[in-house]
Amino acid sequence: MMAALVVGIMPVAAQETYENVKIAQEDLNGTARYVGMGGAMEALGADISTISTNPAGIGLFRKSNINVSFGLVSQADAQNAVGGNKTNASFDQAGFVYAARTGKTSFLNLAFNFHKSRNFDMILSAAGPLYNASQSKLTYAKDRNGLCYPMKKETKDGVTVDVPDYNNPYASCNQLDDIYSQELNFFQNAYFNSSDYQFDRAHKGYIGEYDFNISGNINNRVYLGLTVGLHDVHYKGYSEYRETITQMVKNGASVSLNEPITVADSREITGTGFDVKLGVIFRPVEASPFRIGLSVATPTFYDLRTNNTTTVSDANTTFRTDGGGGYKFKLYTPWKFGLSLGHTIGTQVALGASYEYADYSAMDTRNITGRYYDSWTGTYSDNSASDKEMNDHADHWLKGVHTLKLGAEFKPDKDIALRIGYNYVSPTFKKDSYKDGTLNSNGTFYASATDFTNWEDTHRLTVGGGYTVDHFNISLAYQYSTTKGTFYPFMSYTDKTDAQYDNIADGVSVKNNRHQVLLTLGYTF
């Protein structure tokens, strides 16, 4: 994996592709029944979690219902690190459905549901050799190729020389480059060689989705639904990256060293978004319970803000840079399309299968270009424009993502249910994707960490059960999710003019194995 260095300038702010994918992706979460069946309920319906996947599923309710879900999420094979815990409690869902009969076999239903569409709680650790590569050497290469600062004339003691203009950095110069270039005085004359690294990051927070639904049932054959969703983003990440320095190379001469240098980074992303989902379920054969579901969801239109603080420390000194008070940007996630099948056998067996497609290469990262006043609503809003450089990067390295859900429920007794499911999500990134620290984008300019992970496909296995007594019901589900990936501490590059400046970082294998136990309490009336 190699990257060529290019020069460019971009005046306004946007976010970086890997960070954006973190916001755009979703977990399998909701009620214990929905999770226990692997999420394969888009055509079966009559579960409040379908409000966000196929809104028509709410139209299958015949009685009003209220429920709440909570549980534990754990990375059993992780180590508690940098403030992160491998096991965390989670409040996952709360909602209700109001079912109103409008005819002998027709209903008009209203529903509201909150669920945690993304749980960020996760610890990522990685370590590996560097073979004389380093983060400072990456900055040195960018300086050599004119990617950080323009030069200006400066006269001192009667001598005019070219010096970097630190007040006007290029957009392709990130905050770590700024520290290495200015505070550590490495500009165009020195860098470190390092032998190895250790990386730890604790992710925390969630995206809460608040869905409002109206749905209907026409003669028990056709079910229609509309959901408007509001999204609330709360993400925090803290990481520590440590290199073991073996040499400082300055003006071609090397000095042997044996000491660590540490980069500590803290980032927060907050904001809101909205989307609209439409769905239909129909029974093609009147005498058969077999049904087909179709659904479509608009992009989630996010207004977001990010803040960060970065600290670089060597054995004797600590250097600090702030994220400029943070900045705002917009993110439009991809459209989603769904096809689902559902069938019941008597009152004992329910079978479901769902497929969803979303093209992440079409994700739109947007710069804030100004504000305008809406005289009709009396409010201010932000104008924005697509960040071409970052969107081209997404278009080249991201893929269409396929999600497959399979689930079954068996009732040995009318009050007891047993469930099993499987959920598969294909990779979002192409195999050789990388975080390009040379892009002509302020998504690069405001970056404060150089690491990235190319995650592979995700496999989720689920089991569960439920028990009903009178109007009350209780369900329990267990979900095991496993994802493998390749971690890189920074992008690699090959210097075409001098091989001694090559800076290659090999990938190391990492994994994210999660266990979730989920409990749902419900009441039907």
XYZ file of C-alpha atoms in Angstrom, residues 32 134 159 167 209 233 277 283 342 344 362 370 425 440:
14
model
C -34.556 -8.615 22.331
C 7.884 7.122 12.095
C 20.667 38.239 4.875
C 0.688 31.490 9.664
C -32.334 7.448 16.927
C -24.613 11.925 17.956
C -37.980 5.893 5.718
C -49.210 -10.745 0.812
C -41.504 -13.453 5.858
C -45.426 -18.148 9.345
C -21.603 7.879 -2.493
C -21.657 30.431 5.209
C -22.422 -7.219 6.860
C -6.316 19.034 -0.323
